[in-house]
Short mmCIF file of C-alpha atoms and ligand atoms in Angstrom, two decimals:
data_model
loop_
_atom_site.label_atom_id
_atom_site.label_comp_id
_atom_site.label_asym_id
_atom_site.label_seq_id
_atom_site.Cartn_x
_atom_site.Cartn_y
_atom_site.Cartn_z
CA MET J 1 -16.53 -8.76 -18.04
CA ILE J 2 -14.24 -5.94 -16.94
CA LEU J 3 -12.47 -3.97 -19.61
CA GLU J 4 -9.56 -1.61 -19.23
CA LEU J 5 -9.00 1.35 -21.47
CA GLU J 6 -5.35 1.89 -22.31
CA LYS J 7 -4.09 5.15 -20.88
CA ASN J 8 -3.33 6.55 -24.28
CA ILE J 9 -6.57 5.47 -25.95
CA SER J 10 -7.63 8.17 -28.36
CA SER J 11 -10.88 9.94 -27.54
CA GLU J 12 -12.09 8.85 -30.95
CA ASN J 13 -11.51 5.15 -30.18
CA LYS J 14 -13.10 5.49 -26.76
CA ALA J 15 -16.18 7.17 -28.24
CA LYS J 16 -16.39 4.48 -30.91
CA PHE J 17 -16.29 1.78 -28.28
CA LEU J 18 -18.88 3.42 -26.01
CA SER J 19 -21.25 3.97 -28.91
CA LYS J 20 -20.94 0.26 -29.74
CA LEU J 21 -22.02 -0.56 -26.18
CA PHE J 22 -25.03 1.74 -26.54
CA GLU J 23 -25.87 0.27 -29.91
CA LYS J 24 -25.77 -3.30 -28.58
CA ASP J 25 -27.87 -2.16 -25.64
CA VAL J 26 -25.62 -3.94 -23.13
CA HIS J 27 -25.66 -2.80 -19.54
CA PHE J 28 -22.33 -1.20 -18.64
CA ARG J 29 -20.81 1.26 -16.21
CA GLU J 30 -17.52 3.05 -15.93
CA ILE J 31 -15.42 2.35 -12.84
CA SER J 32 -12.75 4.66 -11.55
CA PHE J 33 -9.80 2.83 -10.05
CA GLY J 34 -6.94 5.21 -9.35
CA ASP J 35 -5.82 6.50 -12.70
CA ARG J 36 -7.02 3.38 -14.51
CA GLY J 37 -10.11 3.62 -16.69
CA LEU J 38 -12.30 0.54 -16.38
CA ILE J 39 -15.66 -0.46 -17.76
CA HIS J 40 -17.80 -3.23 -16.40
CA VAL J 41 -19.95 -4.81 -19.10
CA GLN J 42 -22.73 -7.02 -17.80
CA GLU J 43 -21.74 -10.50 -18.98
CA ASN J 44 -22.77 -11.32 -22.57
CA GLY J 45 -19.48 -9.71 -23.55
CA ASP J 46 -19.55 -11.98 -26.57
CA LEU J 47 -21.86 -9.40 -28.12
CA ILE J 48 -18.80 -7.21 -28.54
CA SER J 49 -15.74 -8.31 -30.38
CA LEU J 50 -12.86 -6.54 -28.69
CA GLY J 51 -10.64 -7.17 -31.67
CA GLU J 52 -12.41 -4.32 -33.47
CA PHE J 53 -11.28 -1.73 -30.93
CA SER J 54 -7.75 -0.65 -30.25
CA GLY J 55 -6.97 0.54 -26.75
CA VAL J 56 -9.56 -1.69 -25.02
CA ASN J 57 -8.42 -4.86 -23.23
CA GLU J 58 -10.18 -7.37 -21.02
CA VAL J 59 -8.96 -7.47 -17.40
CA ARG J 60 -7.59 -10.98 -17.14
CA SER J 61 -7.71 -12.89 -13.87
CA SER J 62 -7.62 -16.60 -13.33
CA GLN J 63 -9.97 -16.01 -10.39
CA GLN J 64 -13.60 -14.94 -10.14
CA PHE J 65 -12.50 -11.78 -8.41
CA LYS J 66 -10.87 -9.37 -10.81
CA LEU J 67 -10.01 -5.99 -9.27
CA ALA J 68 -8.98 -7.63 -6.00
CA SER J 69 -6.54 -9.91 -7.79
CA ARG J 70 -2.79 -9.56 -7.91
CA GLU J 71 -2.95 -10.26 -11.61
CA PHE J 72 -4.85 -6.99 -12.05
CA LYS J 73 -2.64 -5.04 -9.65
CA PRO J 74 0.74 -6.63 -8.90
CA GLU J 75 1.89 -4.09 -6.32
CA ASP J 76 0.56 -4.10 -2.74
CA THR J 77 -2.25 -1.69 -1.98
CA VAL J 78 -1.42 0.72 0.82
CA VAL J 79 -4.53 2.33 2.28
CA ASP J 80 -3.95 5.83 3.60
CA VAL J 81 -6.12 6.58 6.62
CA GLY J 82 -5.41 10.28 7.04
CA GLY J 83 -1.68 9.66 7.20
CA VAL J 84 -1.81 6.24 8.91
CA LYS J 85 -0.83 3.80 6.18
CA ILE J 86 -2.12 0.24 6.17
CA GLY J 87 -0.35 -2.30 3.98
CA GLY J 88 3.13 -0.81 3.84
CA LYS J 89 6.29 -1.54 5.85
CA LYS J 90 4.73 0.00 8.93
CA LEU J 91 2.19 -2.22 10.65
CA VAL J 92 -1.01 -0.89 12.11
CA SER J 93 -2.30 -1.37 15.63
CA ILE J 94 -5.99 -0.79 16.21
CA ALA J 95 -7.36 -1.16 19.74
CA GLY J 96 -10.29 -0.22 21.92
CA PRO J 97 -13.46 -1.55 23.44
CA CYS J 98 -15.91 -3.77 21.62
CA ALA J 99 -18.57 -1.12 22.20
CA VAL J 100 -18.53 2.53 23.23
CA GLU J 101 -20.03 2.58 26.73
CA SER J 102 -19.46 6.10 28.07
CA LEU J 103 -17.31 9.12 27.31
CA GLU J 104 -15.14 8.67 30.40
CA ARG J 105 -14.43 5.01 29.77
CA THR J 106 -13.81 5.41 26.07
CA LEU J 107 -11.47 8.32 26.66
CA GLU J 108 -9.55 6.44 29.34
CA ILE J 109 -9.11 3.36 27.12
CA ALA J 110 -8.23 5.53 24.13
CA LYS J 111 -5.44 7.31 26.00
CA ARG J 112 -4.02 4.06 27.34
CA VAL J 113 -3.92 2.32 23.97
CA GLN J 114 -2.53 5.44 22.32
CA ASP J 115 0.30 5.54 24.88
CA SER J 116 1.13 1.95 23.94
CA GLY J 117 1.33 2.71 20.22
CA ALA J 118 -2.17 2.24 18.81
CA GLU J 119 -2.92 4.75 16.08
CA ILE J 120 -6.56 3.89 15.53
CA LEU J 121 -9.30 3.51 18.13
CA ARG J 122 -11.96 0.87 17.66
CA GLY J 123 -15.38 1.05 19.32
CA GLY J 124 -18.84 0.08 18.15
CA ALA J 125 -21.71 2.53 18.44
CA PHE J 126 -24.13 0.48 16.34
CA LYS J 127 -23.66 -3.11 17.42
CA PRO J 128 -24.89 -6.15 15.50
CA ARG J 129 -25.76 -8.56 18.32
CA THR J 130 -26.85 -12.15 18.00
CA SER J 131 -29.65 -11.59 20.51
CA PRO J 132 -32.07 -8.69 20.23
CA TYR J 133 -32.03 -8.53 24.04
CA SER J 134 -28.29 -7.84 24.22
CA PHE J 135 -26.84 -4.31 24.41
CA GLN J 136 -27.23 -2.83 20.94
CA GLY J 137 -24.66 -0.07 21.40
CA LEU J 138 -25.21 3.57 22.37
CA GLN J 139 -25.96 4.30 18.71
CA HIS J 140 -26.24 8.09 18.03
CA LYS J 141 -24.83 8.88 21.45
CA GLY J 142 -21.96 6.49 20.75
CA ILE J 143 -21.09 8.34 17.56
CA GLU J 144 -21.03 11.63 19.51
CA ILE J 145 -18.70 10.11 22.08
CA LEU J 146 -16.36 8.84 19.38
CA ALA J 147 -16.28 12.33 17.85
CA GLU J 148 -15.35 13.80 21.22
CA VAL J 149 -12.62 11.22 21.87
CA LYS J 150 -11.27 11.74 18.38
CA ALA J 151 -11.07 15.49 18.94
CA ARG J 152 -9.36 15.06 22.31
CA THR J 153 -6.79 12.39 21.37
CA GLY J 154 -6.21 12.81 17.66
CA LEU J 155 -6.68 9.05 17.22
CA LYS J 156 -8.25 7.85 14.00
CA ILE J 157 -11.56 6.06 14.47
CA ILE J 158 -12.92 2.79 13.15
CA THR J 159 -16.53 1.96 13.90
CA GLU J 160 -19.06 -0.40 12.43
CA VAL J 161 -21.71 0.56 9.93
CA ILE J 162 -24.54 -1.95 10.12
CA ASP J 163 -27.03 -0.61 7.59
CA THR J 164 -27.46 1.80 4.72
CA GLU J 165 -29.56 4.24 6.76
CA THR J 166 -26.72 5.19 9.09
CA ILE J 167 -23.88 5.50 6.55
CA ASP J 168 -23.78 9.31 6.65
CA GLU J 169 -23.94 9.45 10.41
CA VAL J 170 -21.13 6.93 10.80
CA ALA J 171 -19.10 8.57 8.02
CA ALA J 172 -19.11 11.86 9.93
CA VAL J 173 -16.80 10.38 12.60
CA ALA J 174 -15.27 7.22 11.14
CA ASP J 175 -11.92 7.28 9.39
CA ILE J 176 -12.54 3.65 8.52
CA PHE J 177 -15.93 2.00 8.09
CA GLN J 178 -16.04 -1.43 9.66
CA ILE J 179 -18.20 -3.95 7.86
CA GLY J 180 -18.84 -6.74 10.30
CA SER J 181 -18.79 -10.47 9.68
CA ARG J 182 -22.54 -10.66 9.67
CA ASN J 183 -22.71 -8.07 6.92
CA MET J 184 -19.90 -9.35 4.73
CA GLN J 185 -22.47 -10.39 2.17
CA ASN J 186 -24.91 -7.54 2.65
CA PHE J 187 -24.49 -6.55 -0.95
CA SER J 188 -26.62 -3.43 -0.89
CA LEU J 189 -24.53 -2.13 2.03
CA LEU J 190 -21.31 -3.04 0.20
CA LYS J 191 -22.45 -1.22 -2.93
CA LYS J 192 -23.27 1.95 -1.02
CA ILE J 193 -20.01 1.90 0.94
CA GLY J 194 -18.24 1.23 -2.36
CA LYS J 195 -19.57 4.52 -3.67
CA THR J 196 -17.72 6.37 -0.93
CA LYS J 197 -13.94 6.59 -1.06
CA LYS J 198 -13.55 6.17 2.69
CA PRO J 199 -11.33 3.28 3.81
CA VAL J 200 -13.26 0.18 4.79
CA LEU J 201 -12.35 -2.82 6.91
CA LEU J 202 -14.15 -5.85 5.55
CA LYS J 203 -14.37 -8.61 8.11
CA ARG J 204 -14.52 -12.20 6.97
CA GLY J 205 -17.96 -13.78 7.34
CA LEU J 206 -18.54 -16.41 9.99
CA ALA J 207 -18.36 -19.17 7.39
CA ALA J 208 -16.92 -17.43 4.37
CA THR J 209 -14.33 -18.91 2.04
CA LEU J 210 -11.44 -16.84 0.78
CA ASP J 211 -13.14 -16.46 -2.60
CA GLU J 212 -16.34 -15.22 -0.96
CA LEU J 213 -14.38 -12.69 1.07
CA LEU J 214 -12.59 -11.42 -2.02
CA LEU J 215 -15.80 -11.29 -4.03
CA SER J 216 -17.30 -9.12 -1.30
CA ALA J 217 -14.22 -6.91 -1.57
CA GLU J 218 -14.89 -6.86 -5.31
CA TYR J 219 -18.29 -5.24 -4.63
CA LEU J 220 -16.51 -2.36 -2.89
CA LEU J 221 -13.75 -2.05 -5.49
CA SER J 222 -16.05 -2.24 -8.49
CA GLU J 223 -18.15 0.61 -7.12
CA GLY J 224 -15.02 2.75 -7.13
CA ASN J 225 -13.65 2.45 -3.59
CA PRO J 226 -10.05 1.21 -3.80
CA ASN J 227 -9.43 1.59 -0.03
CA VAL J 228 -10.29 -1.90 1.12
CA ILE J 229 -8.62 -3.66 4.05
CA LEU J 230 -9.47 -7.29 4.74
CA CYS J 231 -9.80 -8.75 8.22
CA GLU J 232 -9.44 -12.34 9.37
CA ARG J 233 -11.56 -12.72 12.51
CA GLY J 234 -11.99 -16.46 12.83
CA ILE J 235 -14.54 -18.80 11.34
CA ARG J 236 -17.08 -21.21 12.76
CA THR J 237 -15.78 -24.77 12.96
CA PHE J 238 -16.49 -27.89 15.04
CA ALA J 239 -13.72 -26.86 17.45
CA ASN J 240 -15.18 -25.79 20.76
CA HIS J 241 -12.07 -24.85 22.71
CA THR J 242 -12.38 -21.38 21.19
CA ARG J 243 -15.27 -19.14 20.11
CA ASN J 244 -14.03 -19.17 16.50
CA THR J 245 -11.10 -20.80 14.75
CA LEU J 246 -8.55 -18.20 13.73
CA ASP J 247 -7.44 -19.08 10.22
CA LEU J 248 -3.99 -17.59 9.95
CA SER J 249 -3.26 -19.61 6.83
CA ILE J 250 -5.49 -17.20 4.96
CA ILE J 251 -2.82 -14.50 5.26
CA PRO J 252 -0.12 -15.94 2.99
CA THR J 253 -2.85 -17.02 0.58
CA VAL J 254 -4.36 -13.53 0.44
CA LYS J 255 -0.89 -12.11 -0.15
CA GLU J 256 -0.42 -14.50 -3.04
CA VAL J 257 -3.71 -13.90 -4.86
CA SER J 258 -4.56 -10.33 -3.88
CA HIS J 259 -2.92 -6.94 -3.48
CA LEU J 260 -5.23 -5.92 -0.61
CA PRO J 261 -3.90 -5.50 2.94
CA ILE J 262 -5.14 -7.91 5.59
CA ILE J 263 -5.18 -7.47 9.35
CA VAL J 264 -6.16 -9.91 12.09
CA ASP J 265 -8.68 -9.67 14.93
CA PRO J 266 -7.44 -12.13 17.58
CA SER J 267 -10.25 -11.09 19.96
CA HIS J 268 -13.15 -12.40 17.89
CA GLY J 269 -10.78 -14.90 16.30
CA THR J 270 -10.43 -16.78 19.58
CA GLY J 271 -13.01 -15.34 21.96
CA LYS J 272 -10.47 -15.95 24.72
CA ARG J 273 -8.58 -13.23 26.51
CA ASN J 274 -5.68 -15.54 27.31
CA GLN J 275 -5.06 -16.35 23.64
CA ILE J 276 -4.87 -12.80 22.31
CA TYR J 277 -1.18 -12.30 23.03
CA ASP J 278 -0.11 -15.50 21.27
CA MET J 279 -2.39 -15.08 18.29
CA SER J 280 -1.41 -11.42 17.83
CA LEU J 281 2.25 -12.38 17.62
CA ALA J 282 1.41 -15.27 15.32
CA SER J 283 -0.59 -12.94 13.05
CA ILE J 284 2.36 -10.65 12.50
CA ALA J 285 4.68 -13.65 12.10
CA SER J 286 2.30 -14.88 9.38
CA GLY J 287 2.59 -11.67 7.37
CA ALA J 288 -0.48 -9.73 8.49
CA ASP J 289 -0.45 -5.96 8.03
CA GLY J 290 -1.62 -5.28 11.57
CA ILE J 291 -3.99 -6.24 14.35
CA ILE J 292 -7.32 -5.04 15.74
CA VAL J 293 -7.68 -5.92 19.41
CA GLU J 294 -10.43 -5.43 21.98
CA VAL J 295 -9.10 -3.58 25.02
CA HIS J 296 -11.21 -2.65 28.05
CA ASN J 297 -10.22 -1.11 31.37
CA GLN J 298 -12.67 -3.29 33.33
CA PRO J 299 -13.35 -6.31 31.14
CA SER J 300 -15.57 -7.98 33.72
CA GLU J 301 -17.94 -5.01 33.53
CA ALA J 302 -17.93 -4.65 29.73
CA LEU J 303 -21.35 -4.47 28.11
CA SER J 304 -20.17 -6.71 25.28
CA ASP J 305 -17.34 -9.15 24.62
CA GLY J 306 -15.55 -8.54 27.93
CA PHE J 307 -14.33 -12.15 27.98
CA GLN J 308 -12.19 -11.45 24.91
CA ALA J 309 -10.89 -8.01 25.87
CA ILE J 310 -7.46 -7.50 27.37
CA GLU J 311 -6.57 -4.82 29.89
CA PRO J 312 -4.54 -1.77 28.85
CA SER J 313 -1.45 -3.03 30.73
CA ASP J 314 -1.61 -6.33 28.81
CA PHE J 315 -1.95 -4.38 25.59
CA GLN J 316 1.17 -2.44 26.48
CA LYS J 317 3.15 -5.65 26.92
CA LEU J 318 1.68 -7.02 23.72
CA MET J 319 2.82 -3.96 21.77
CA ARG J 320 6.31 -4.20 23.20
CA ASP J 321 6.78 -7.86 22.32
CA ILE J 322 5.05 -7.80 18.95
CA SER J 323 7.64 -5.35 17.67
CA LEU J 324 10.25 -8.10 17.96
CA ILE J 325 8.18 -10.33 15.70
CA ALA J 326 7.68 -7.43 13.28
CA ASN J 327 11.47 -7.16 12.94
CA VAL J 328 11.64 -10.74 11.73
CA ARG J 329 9.33 -9.75 8.86
CA GLN J 330 11.39 -6.58 8.26
CA ARG J 331 8.47 -4.49 9.38
CA HIS J 332 7.77 -2.29 12.35
CA PHE J 333 4.96 -0.70 14.36
C1 LIG S 401 -16.73 -6.37 16.51
O1 LIG S 401 -15.67 -6.02 15.96
O2 LIG S 401 -17.05 -6.03 17.66
C2 LIG S 401 -17.58 -7.36 15.81
C3 LIG S 401 -18.87 -7.46 16.07
O3 LIG S 401 -16.87 -8.10 14.93
P1 LIG S 401 -17.34 -9.30 13.95
O4 LIG S 401 -18.18 -8.65 12.92
O5 LIG S 401 -16.04 -9.82 13.44
O6 LIG S 401 -18.09 -10.31 14.79
MN1 LIG S 402 -16.74 -7.37 19.82
#
């Protein structure tokens, strides 16, 4: 169970409560969530009768997820990525190649997407590939390139962290950690990333339900990282006209049950270059807080996911038109 200490709880009452937890020998830990004082008590909460303690209340949620729920936090979470806000009136546009391939190419793409209005550059250095024989990313070299491009353009950087060993290395350049679909339920990775305060984009697993996605978010939140952004990136279905089935209906549902921002990845969501424009507009029409799109200056030569990358000129058109849709939702890029 998760307990919340009232803001004005006396230090005497708090001490009394904590000593009861020690006495009962229950496993518990304090969680910092903004200015709210929370304590997670490992189930068997029935060992403690809350009635005895004033200033301590159970966090109520009709869902399994607690901290991610709108019942716990009614107002929308706005994640601040060094001044770029995700989840507010202003929508976010994230663009760039699937993988970092070279300094020249990354810089060229970065400048083009920046000119069109993207504020965050995407690009994988450590790539989780289905086949061990596929390009695994430039790894350490890729991180160095991202650092250089960041310094030269001022763009914020999102890049994937695929394991616990490389967290520090990725953190040195990333403004947002990307947790990929395949790692959505890598709980030891989630716990470690949760201990940092750095914003994190949590991509929906290939076959994850909404509850599973939000419970993974709960791992990050309950470790003390409130800066969680969700990402719909398509799920595996029987449909074979696309790589994945983009589930835009998750957006209004997330908005109903959770306070967390959600953005959409129409590149992985469809796997088809010619569907990215339509699905990007539809994402914003559906209430998403932004998009993350794969853009490459020579898609046919891309080392990964070229078939679902659009060219910089198409991205420019996309950004122009998507603003019209944003207006309908009283939002803007
Ligand atoms: C990616 O963004 O390039 C990626 C691998 O995404 P996902 O985890 O959604 O497949
Ligand atoms: Mn990709």
